[in-house]
Amino acid sequence: MWTVVILVFLATAIFDLVLRFLAYKNQGLPAPANLRDIYDSETYAKRSAYGKERLRLFIVADACSALVTLALLLSNFHSVLFYFIGRHTPNMYLQALFMLGVVLVISQAVKTAFAAVLTFKVEAKYGFNKSSARTFVSDRIRDFLIVHVGLFLGAIMLFLFLHGLLGNAVFVAFVFVFALYEIVFMFLGIFMMGGKRKPLEDGALKEKIEALLAKAGFPIDRIFVRDDSKRHSKISASCAGLGKTRTIVLGDNLLDGRYSDDEVLNVVAHELEHAKAYQDLRLVPLRFAAWIALVFMAYFVVNSGAISAAFGFTELNVAFGVYVALMVFCVPVMHLTWIPVNAMYRSNELAADRFGARMAGKEAAISGLKKGARDNFENLTPHWLNVMMSATHPPMAKRIENIEKNV
Ligand SMILES: [Zn+2]
């Protein structure tokens, strides 16, 4: 079992470094022919240089993090900590909290060091850094307490408690939680609609959108504008809900004058196709299969006495099992199961792009996509392996080509 854990960890770490390296290699390649006019050459060169420097830092940071985790595993650090604290308290929750807490502090210290370099060296050099040393430190401390101690350790403690209470039935409970998550997020889409929103004002644009909805045979009378511009300058739009709750939400950045009415219509039609064709619905079984694979993996790893024994524990240690499930096996399982999910997301995007272009016109669709790519600082030359592993949207060059060829 020792060999399996170490080999899976090493293989995943090396694969992820290769992905980063390929992204680094492709960053700043000449833009594809159909995207030359998105950035001027000076902006493109500056963004590429910034992207390359960021990725270089990420490669070093990832390698260091992996080496630290590997060193902790190879030295049986977890069981040493566990038996050390065991001499002071018999409480199994305190023992688990101490063991995982110390490991968390070590791994976060490494990550924080690299985050500081990223913020104050790389981002400052390109004029992107807006935070002072004081904000950086207080943000990091707040992050550590809320996200890592509160949510991460809190969730593990809750799991240990439920596992103690329910035994392996807790894994069945997980499946229900994920099912609920899918229903709430995919079907109702309630939470993606955060921020303040108000109804779209009457006027030419609203009439055009209503005409488009009628043409598409998709009656929706709830059209809202959300105050995205208070948080970022990116553009966004969404369409979600079932029956009478069906709602279209447009980010206000889309309506600030940068985009023509036809370009806005194209965005609305694109989102409509996602909702109309129940594209998201078809994704549910695939996403669900991915979650089930994770739960199965967790079930076997958490209950494996052999894994505990291989790293210095005299009996099954559930907390260590959770750690190994999260740090070693979670990423490779997600890599494998999300390849088909992401592929389906990407083919849905192409279908939505075609529909948008048919409804709002080819020119508006292409010029809108290009403006969006520029305003969202999109990477124009991603490596195909990175696209396959993690992209929910196809590369911009392919999206434009898809419209040019098929509409
Ligand atoms: Zn889309």
Short mmCIF file of C-alpha atoms and ligand atoms in Angstrom, two decimals:
data_model
loop_
_atom_site.label_atom_id
_atom_site.label_comp_id
_atom_site.label_asym_id
_atom_site.label_seq_id
_atom_site.Cartn_x
_atom_site.Cartn_y
_atom_site.Cartn_z
CA MET A 1 0.00 0.00 0.00
CA TRP A 2 2.91 2.32 0.78
CA THR A 3 4.13 2.02 -2.82
CA VAL A 4 0.67 2.69 -4.25
CA VAL A 5 0.20 5.87 -2.18
CA ILE A 6 3.67 7.24 -2.96
CA LEU A 7 3.49 6.36 -6.66
CA VAL A 8 0.01 7.87 -7.13
CA PHE A 9 1.14 11.02 -5.31
CA LEU A 10 4.32 11.34 -7.39
CA ALA A 11 2.57 10.59 -10.70
CA THR A 12 -0.12 13.20 -10.00
CA ALA A 13 2.40 15.83 -8.89
CA ILE A 14 4.55 15.26 -12.00
CA PHE A 15 1.52 15.31 -14.32
CA ASP A 16 0.33 18.60 -12.80
CA LEU A 17 3.80 20.09 -13.22
CA VAL A 18 3.76 19.00 -16.87
CA LEU A 19 0.38 20.75 -17.31
CA ARG A 20 1.83 23.93 -15.81
CA PHE A 21 4.92 23.66 -17.99
CA LEU A 22 2.83 23.25 -21.17
CA ALA A 23 0.79 26.31 -20.19
CA TYR A 24 4.07 28.17 -19.66
CA LYS A 25 5.44 27.04 -23.02
CA ASN A 26 2.30 28.14 -24.89
CA GLN A 27 1.89 31.46 -23.12
CA GLY A 28 2.76 34.30 -25.45
CA LEU A 29 2.87 32.30 -28.68
CA PRO A 30 1.70 34.45 -31.60
CA ALA A 31 -2.11 34.81 -31.44
CA PRO A 32 -4.05 32.58 -33.90
CA ALA A 33 -4.78 34.28 -37.26
CA ASN A 34 -8.47 34.90 -36.47
CA LEU A 35 -7.61 36.62 -33.15
CA ARG A 36 -4.77 38.95 -34.18
CA ASP A 37 -6.93 42.04 -33.71
CA ILE A 38 -7.91 41.40 -30.07
CA TYR A 39 -4.91 42.94 -28.33
CA ASP A 40 -2.45 45.49 -29.65
CA SER A 41 1.06 44.03 -29.77
CA GLU A 42 2.32 45.98 -26.76
CA THR A 43 -0.54 44.84 -24.49
CA TYR A 44 -0.19 41.29 -25.74
CA ALA A 45 3.56 41.21 -25.05
CA LYS A 46 3.07 42.67 -21.57
CA ARG A 47 0.30 40.23 -20.64
CA SER A 48 2.32 37.31 -21.98
CA ALA A 49 5.38 38.29 -20.00
CA TYR A 50 3.25 38.62 -16.86
CA GLY A 51 1.56 35.25 -17.52
CA LYS A 52 4.89 33.53 -18.08
CA GLU A 53 6.38 34.93 -14.89
CA ARG A 54 3.31 33.87 -12.89
CA LEU A 55 3.44 30.36 -14.30
CA ARG A 56 7.16 30.07 -13.61
CA LEU A 57 6.45 30.93 -9.97
CA PHE A 58 3.53 28.46 -9.85
CA ILE A 59 5.79 25.67 -11.14
CA VAL A 60 8.33 26.30 -8.37
CA ALA A 61 5.56 26.69 -5.75
CA ASP A 62 3.80 23.48 -6.81
CA ALA A 63 7.08 21.56 -6.83
CA CYS A 64 7.95 22.82 -3.33
CA SER A 65 4.47 22.00 -1.96
CA ALA A 66 4.65 18.51 -3.43
CA LEU A 67 8.14 17.96 -1.99
CA VAL A 68 6.98 19.07 1.47
CA THR A 69 3.96 16.73 1.39
CA LEU A 70 6.18 13.90 0.11
CA ALA A 71 8.70 14.51 2.90
CA LEU A 72 5.89 14.43 5.51
CA LEU A 73 4.60 11.13 4.10
CA LEU A 74 8.06 9.53 3.79
CA SER A 75 9.00 10.45 7.36
CA ASN A 76 5.75 9.07 8.86
CA PHE A 77 5.31 12.59 10.22
CA HIS A 78 1.55 12.17 10.79
CA SER A 79 1.82 9.09 13.00
CA VAL A 80 4.72 10.62 14.93
CA LEU A 81 2.56 13.69 15.68
CA PHE A 82 -0.44 11.51 16.47
CA TYR A 83 1.35 9.37 19.06
CA PHE A 84 3.09 12.42 20.51
CA ILE A 85 -0.23 14.17 21.25
CA GLY A 86 -1.75 10.83 22.27
CA ARG A 87 0.48 10.90 25.34
CA HIS A 88 -1.17 14.17 26.41
CA THR A 89 -4.84 13.65 25.62
CA PRO A 90 -7.03 10.59 25.07
CA ASN A 91 -9.61 12.61 23.09
CA MET A 92 -9.56 11.33 19.50
CA TYR A 93 -10.92 14.62 18.06
CA LEU A 94 -8.17 16.66 19.72
CA GLN A 95 -5.60 14.15 18.48
CA ALA A 96 -6.88 14.41 14.90
CA LEU A 97 -7.15 18.21 15.14
CA PHE A 98 -3.54 18.50 16.36
CA MET A 99 -2.15 16.12 13.73
CA LEU A 100 -3.96 17.73 10.79
CA GLY A 101 -3.57 21.25 12.20
CA VAL A 102 0.25 21.05 12.37
CA VAL A 103 0.43 19.63 8.84
CA LEU A 104 -1.92 22.39 7.63
CA VAL A 105 0.24 25.12 9.18
CA ILE A 106 3.35 23.71 7.48
CA SER A 107 1.73 23.49 4.04
CA GLN A 108 0.11 26.92 4.35
CA ALA A 109 3.44 28.49 5.38
CA VAL A 110 4.97 27.27 2.11
CA LYS A 111 1.99 28.55 0.09
CA THR A 112 2.00 31.94 1.86
CA ALA A 113 5.69 32.46 1.10
CA PHE A 114 5.00 32.01 -2.62
CA ALA A 115 1.85 34.14 -2.47
CA ALA A 116 3.98 36.96 -1.03
CA VAL A 117 6.46 36.65 -3.90
CA LEU A 118 3.57 36.65 -6.39
CA THR A 119 1.93 39.75 -4.88
CA PHE A 120 4.92 41.92 -4.06
CA LYS A 121 7.39 40.90 -6.73
CA VAL A 122 5.54 39.68 -9.81
CA GLU A 123 2.24 41.58 -9.59
CA ALA A 124 3.93 44.74 -8.30
CA LYS A 125 6.36 44.64 -11.24
CA TYR A 126 3.47 44.69 -13.74
CA GLY A 127 1.41 47.20 -11.77
CA PHE A 128 -1.36 44.75 -10.79
CA ASN A 129 -0.73 44.69 -7.05
CA LYS A 130 -3.15 46.82 -5.05
CA SER A 131 -2.52 45.45 -1.55
CA SER A 132 -0.12 46.73 1.08
CA ALA A 133 1.95 44.45 3.33
CA ARG A 134 -0.58 45.05 6.09
CA THR A 135 -3.61 44.08 3.96
CA PHE A 136 -1.71 41.05 2.66
CA VAL A 137 -0.96 39.79 6.16
CA SER A 138 -4.47 40.46 7.50
CA ASP A 139 -6.08 38.88 4.40
CA ARG A 140 -3.89 35.83 4.80
CA ILE A 141 -4.63 35.45 8.50
CA ARG A 142 -8.36 35.87 7.89
CA ASP A 143 -8.17 33.37 5.04
CA PHE A 144 -6.29 30.89 7.17
CA LEU A 145 -8.74 31.11 10.06
CA ILE A 146 -11.95 31.11 8.03
CA VAL A 147 -11.12 28.88 5.06
CA HIS A 148 -8.49 26.51 6.38
CA VAL A 149 -9.17 26.18 10.07
CA GLY A 150 -12.91 26.92 9.99
CA LEU A 151 -14.09 25.29 6.78
CA PHE A 152 -11.40 22.71 5.97
CA LEU A 153 -10.55 21.40 9.45
CA GLY A 154 -14.15 22.00 10.53
CA ALA A 155 -15.44 19.82 7.68
CA ILE A 156 -12.97 17.05 8.51
CA MET A 157 -13.96 17.16 12.19
CA LEU A 158 -17.63 17.01 11.21
CA PHE A 159 -16.84 14.03 9.00
CA LEU A 160 -14.97 12.25 11.82
CA PHE A 161 -17.90 12.92 14.14
CA LEU A 162 -20.47 11.61 11.62
CA HIS A 163 -18.23 8.66 10.76
CA GLY A 164 -18.05 7.79 14.46
CA LEU A 165 -21.82 8.16 14.74
CA LEU A 166 -23.05 6.55 11.52
CA GLY A 167 -20.12 4.39 10.45
CA ASN A 168 -19.88 3.89 6.70
CA ALA A 169 -23.47 5.08 6.23
CA VAL A 170 -21.84 8.52 6.19
CA PHE A 171 -20.70 7.82 2.61
CA VAL A 172 -24.31 7.21 1.56
CA ALA A 173 -25.21 10.52 3.22
CA PHE A 174 -22.51 12.14 1.04
CA VAL A 175 -24.23 10.93 -2.10
CA PHE A 176 -27.45 12.61 -0.97
CA VAL A 177 -25.60 15.84 -0.21
CA PHE A 178 -24.11 15.84 -3.70
CA ALA A 179 -27.50 15.08 -5.26
CA LEU A 180 -28.97 18.03 -3.38
CA TYR A 181 -26.08 20.20 -4.50
CA GLU A 182 -26.70 19.25 -8.13
CA ILE A 183 -30.40 20.04 -7.85
CA VAL A 184 -29.92 23.39 -6.19
CA PHE A 185 -27.07 24.58 -8.41
CA MET A 186 -27.88 23.08 -11.77
CA PHE A 187 -31.67 23.16 -11.85
CA LEU A 188 -32.44 26.25 -9.87
CA GLY A 189 -29.19 28.17 -10.16
CA ILE A 190 -30.19 30.29 -7.19
CA PHE A 191 -26.78 30.92 -5.76
CA MET A 192 -25.06 32.02 -8.93
CA MET A 193 -27.36 35.00 -8.86
CA GLY A 194 -25.77 36.80 -5.93
CA GLY A 195 -25.21 40.56 -6.00
CA LYS A 196 -27.82 43.30 -6.20
CA ARG A 197 -30.12 43.17 -9.19
CA LYS A 198 -32.86 45.33 -10.58
CA PRO A 199 -35.23 44.83 -13.53
CA LEU A 200 -33.90 45.85 -16.95
CA GLU A 201 -35.18 49.34 -17.80
CA ASP A 202 -37.79 49.75 -20.54
CA GLY A 203 -36.33 50.84 -23.83
CA ALA A 204 -35.01 49.72 -27.18
CA LEU A 205 -32.75 47.00 -25.76
CA LYS A 206 -35.50 45.48 -23.65
CA GLU A 207 -37.84 45.42 -26.67
CA LYS A 208 -35.15 43.72 -28.75
CA ILE A 209 -34.54 41.12 -26.06
CA GLU A 210 -38.27 40.44 -25.79
CA ALA A 211 -38.49 40.04 -29.56
CA LEU A 212 -35.55 37.62 -29.42
CA LEU A 213 -37.22 35.59 -26.66
CA ALA A 214 -40.42 35.40 -28.71
CA LYS A 215 -38.47 34.37 -31.83
CA ALA A 216 -36.68 31.66 -29.85
CA GLY A 217 -40.02 30.45 -28.50
CA PHE A 218 -38.88 30.93 -24.96
CA PRO A 219 -41.10 33.28 -22.94
CA ILE A 220 -39.27 34.83 -19.99
CA ASP A 221 -40.45 38.07 -18.45
CA ARG A 222 -37.93 38.25 -15.63
CA ILE A 223 -34.93 40.12 -17.03
CA PHE A 224 -32.56 41.62 -14.47
CA VAL A 225 -29.36 43.65 -14.39
CA ARG A 226 -26.80 42.84 -11.70
CA ASP A 227 -24.25 45.32 -10.29
CA ASP A 228 -21.12 43.38 -11.38
CA SER A 229 -19.20 46.61 -11.97
CA LYS A 230 -18.85 47.10 -8.20
CA ARG A 231 -16.68 43.97 -8.03
CA HIS A 232 -14.93 43.51 -11.37
CA SER A 233 -14.88 44.65 -14.99
CA LYS A 234 -15.59 41.26 -16.56
CA ILE A 235 -18.78 40.59 -18.48
CA SER A 236 -21.33 37.98 -17.46
CA ALA A 237 -24.82 36.75 -18.22
CA SER A 238 -26.89 33.80 -17.08
CA CYS A 239 -30.26 32.18 -17.54
CA ALA A 240 -31.60 29.78 -14.94
CA GLY A 241 -34.64 28.53 -13.11
CA LEU A 242 -37.57 26.33 -13.98
CA GLY A 243 -41.07 27.29 -15.17
CA LYS A 244 -42.19 30.62 -13.73
CA THR A 245 -38.90 31.22 -11.91
CA ARG A 246 -37.01 31.39 -15.21
CA THR A 247 -34.78 34.42 -15.06
CA ILE A 248 -32.21 36.13 -17.22
CA VAL A 249 -29.52 38.08 -15.38
CA LEU A 250 -27.16 40.39 -17.24
CA GLY A 251 -24.05 41.85 -15.61
CA ASP A 252 -24.10 45.66 -15.83
CA ASN A 253 -20.64 45.63 -17.44
CA LEU A 254 -22.33 44.24 -20.52
CA LEU A 255 -24.56 47.31 -20.70
CA ASP A 256 -22.02 50.09 -20.09
CA GLY A 257 -21.74 51.01 -23.76
CA ARG A 258 -18.82 48.82 -24.77
CA TYR A 259 -21.15 46.29 -26.40
CA SER A 260 -23.63 47.02 -29.19
CA ASP A 261 -27.26 45.95 -28.80
CA ASP A 262 -26.70 43.08 -31.23
CA GLU A 263 -23.70 41.89 -29.22
CA VAL A 264 -25.81 41.91 -26.07
CA LEU A 265 -28.54 40.01 -27.92
CA ASN A 266 -25.96 37.44 -28.95
CA VAL A 267 -24.97 36.93 -25.32
CA VAL A 268 -28.62 36.55 -24.28
CA ALA A 269 -29.27 34.04 -27.09
CA HIS A 270 -26.15 32.10 -26.10
CA GLU A 271 -27.37 31.76 -22.51
CA LEU A 272 -30.86 30.95 -23.75
CA GLU A 273 -29.55 27.97 -25.72
CA HIS A 274 -27.86 26.65 -22.56
CA ALA A 275 -31.19 26.80 -20.74
CA LYS A 276 -33.50 25.96 -23.65
CA ALA A 277 -31.76 22.80 -24.80
CA TYR A 278 -31.52 21.57 -21.20
CA GLN A 279 -27.80 21.33 -21.81
CA ASP A 280 -27.11 21.58 -18.13
CA LEU A 281 -29.58 18.80 -17.42
CA ARG A 282 -27.65 16.41 -19.64
CA LEU A 283 -24.55 17.18 -17.64
CA VAL A 284 -26.11 16.02 -14.38
CA PRO A 285 -25.51 12.25 -14.80
CA LEU A 286 -21.87 12.83 -15.81
CA ARG A 287 -21.21 15.20 -12.92
CA PHE A 288 -22.97 12.84 -10.59
CA ALA A 289 -20.82 9.92 -11.77
CA ALA A 290 -17.75 12.03 -11.03
CA TRP A 291 -18.96 12.69 -7.47
CA ILE A 292 -19.80 9.02 -6.95
CA ALA A 293 -16.27 8.04 -8.03
CA LEU A 294 -14.91 10.46 -5.40
CA VAL A 295 -17.15 9.00 -2.70
CA PHE A 296 -16.10 5.45 -3.60
CA MET A 297 -12.44 6.42 -3.52
CA ALA A 298 -12.93 8.08 -0.11
CA TYR A 299 -14.75 5.00 1.19
CA PHE A 300 -11.87 2.68 0.32
CA VAL A 301 -9.06 5.01 1.38
CA VAL A 302 -10.64 6.10 4.68
CA ASN A 303 -11.34 2.48 5.66
CA SER A 304 -7.97 1.13 4.58
CA GLY A 305 -6.08 -0.23 7.59
CA ALA A 306 -3.23 -1.02 5.18
CA ILE A 307 -2.74 2.68 4.37
CA SER A 308 -2.60 3.60 8.07
CA ALA A 309 -0.20 0.72 8.75
CA ALA A 310 2.08 1.72 5.85
CA PHE A 311 2.67 5.15 7.44
CA GLY A 312 3.39 4.15 11.02
CA PHE A 313 -0.05 3.77 12.63
CA THR A 314 -0.64 0.64 14.71
CA GLU A 315 -4.36 0.64 13.85
CA LEU A 316 -6.79 2.21 11.35
CA ASN A 317 -6.62 5.99 11.65
CA VAL A 318 -9.66 7.57 10.02
CA ALA A 319 -8.30 11.12 10.19
CA PHE A 320 -5.12 10.08 8.35
CA GLY A 321 -7.30 8.21 5.83
CA VAL A 322 -9.18 11.45 5.15
CA TYR A 323 -5.87 13.28 4.70
CA VAL A 324 -4.60 10.69 2.20
CA ALA A 325 -7.94 10.70 0.35
CA LEU A 326 -7.77 14.50 0.01
CA MET A 327 -4.05 14.98 -0.63
CA VAL A 328 -3.19 11.91 -2.68
CA PHE A 329 -6.23 10.37 -4.40
CA CYS A 330 -8.69 13.24 -4.83
CA VAL A 331 -6.85 15.03 -7.66
CA PRO A 332 -6.21 11.99 -9.91
CA VAL A 333 -9.82 10.80 -9.53
CA MET A 334 -11.08 14.30 -10.39
CA HIS A 335 -8.67 14.56 -13.32
CA LEU A 336 -10.05 11.37 -14.83
CA THR A 337 -13.74 11.88 -14.14
CA TRP A 338 -13.83 15.52 -15.24
CA ILE A 339 -12.36 14.89 -18.71
CA PRO A 340 -15.78 13.85 -20.14
CA VAL A 341 -17.65 16.46 -18.06
CA ASN A 342 -15.46 19.27 -19.40
CA ALA A 343 -15.69 17.89 -22.95
CA MET A 344 -19.47 18.11 -22.72
CA TYR A 345 -19.29 21.64 -21.33
CA ARG A 346 -17.15 22.63 -24.31
CA SER A 347 -19.43 21.07 -26.91
CA ASN A 348 -22.39 22.83 -25.24
CA GLU A 349 -20.54 26.13 -25.57
CA LEU A 350 -20.04 25.60 -29.30
CA ALA A 351 -23.76 24.81 -29.73
CA ALA A 352 -24.72 27.91 -27.73
CA ASP A 353 -22.33 30.04 -29.82
CA ARG A 354 -23.96 28.78 -33.03
CA PHE A 355 -27.44 29.53 -31.72
CA GLY A 356 -26.37 33.00 -30.55
CA ALA A 357 -24.92 33.76 -33.98
CA ARG A 358 -28.06 32.54 -35.75
CA MET A 359 -30.30 34.70 -33.59
CA ALA A 360 -28.21 37.89 -33.39
CA GLY A 361 -26.13 37.71 -36.57
CA LYS A 362 -22.70 36.31 -37.34
CA GLU A 363 -20.83 39.64 -37.20
CA ALA A 364 -22.22 40.63 -33.80
CA ALA A 365 -21.47 37.14 -32.45
CA ILE A 366 -17.83 37.25 -33.56
CA SER A 367 -17.17 40.87 -32.55
CA GLY A 368 -18.90 40.23 -29.18
CA LEU A 369 -16.76 37.17 -28.50
CA LYS A 370 -13.60 39.07 -29.34
CA LYS A 371 -14.50 41.97 -27.06
CA GLY A 372 -15.33 39.48 -24.31
CA ALA A 373 -11.98 37.74 -24.76
CA ARG A 374 -10.22 41.09 -24.47
CA ASP A 375 -12.22 42.32 -21.49
CA ASN A 376 -11.89 39.01 -19.62
CA PHE A 377 -8.14 38.83 -20.42
CA GLU A 378 -8.53 35.45 -22.02
CA ASN A 379 -5.54 33.27 -22.87
CA LEU A 380 -5.56 33.00 -26.68
CA THR A 381 -3.09 30.13 -26.98
CA PRO A 382 -3.89 27.44 -24.39
CA HIS A 383 -2.20 24.04 -24.80
CA TRP A 384 -4.60 21.28 -25.90
CA LEU A 385 -3.78 19.10 -22.89
CA ASN A 386 -4.70 21.93 -20.52
CA VAL A 387 -7.92 22.44 -22.48
CA MET A 388 -8.73 18.73 -22.27
CA MET A 389 -7.99 18.52 -18.54
CA SER A 390 -9.68 21.61 -17.23
CA ALA A 391 -11.32 23.96 -19.72
CA THR A 392 -15.10 24.41 -19.63
CA HIS A 393 -14.91 26.70 -22.67
CA PRO A 394 -13.17 25.89 -25.98
CA PRO A 395 -10.20 28.06 -27.01
CA MET A 396 -11.40 31.37 -28.48
CA ALA A 397 -9.90 30.61 -31.91
CA LYS A 398 -12.03 27.47 -32.10
CA ARG A 399 -15.20 29.29 -31.00
CA ILE A 400 -14.77 31.90 -33.75
CA GLU A 401 -13.96 29.25 -36.35
CA ASN A 402 -17.06 27.30 -35.25
CA ILE A 403 -19.27 30.33 -35.99
CA GLU A 404 -17.50 31.22 -39.25
CA LYS A 405 -17.80 27.68 -40.59
CA ASN A 406 -21.18 26.57 -39.29
CA VAL A 407 -23.49 29.56 -39.23
ZN ZN B 1 -21.86 29.51 -22.44
#
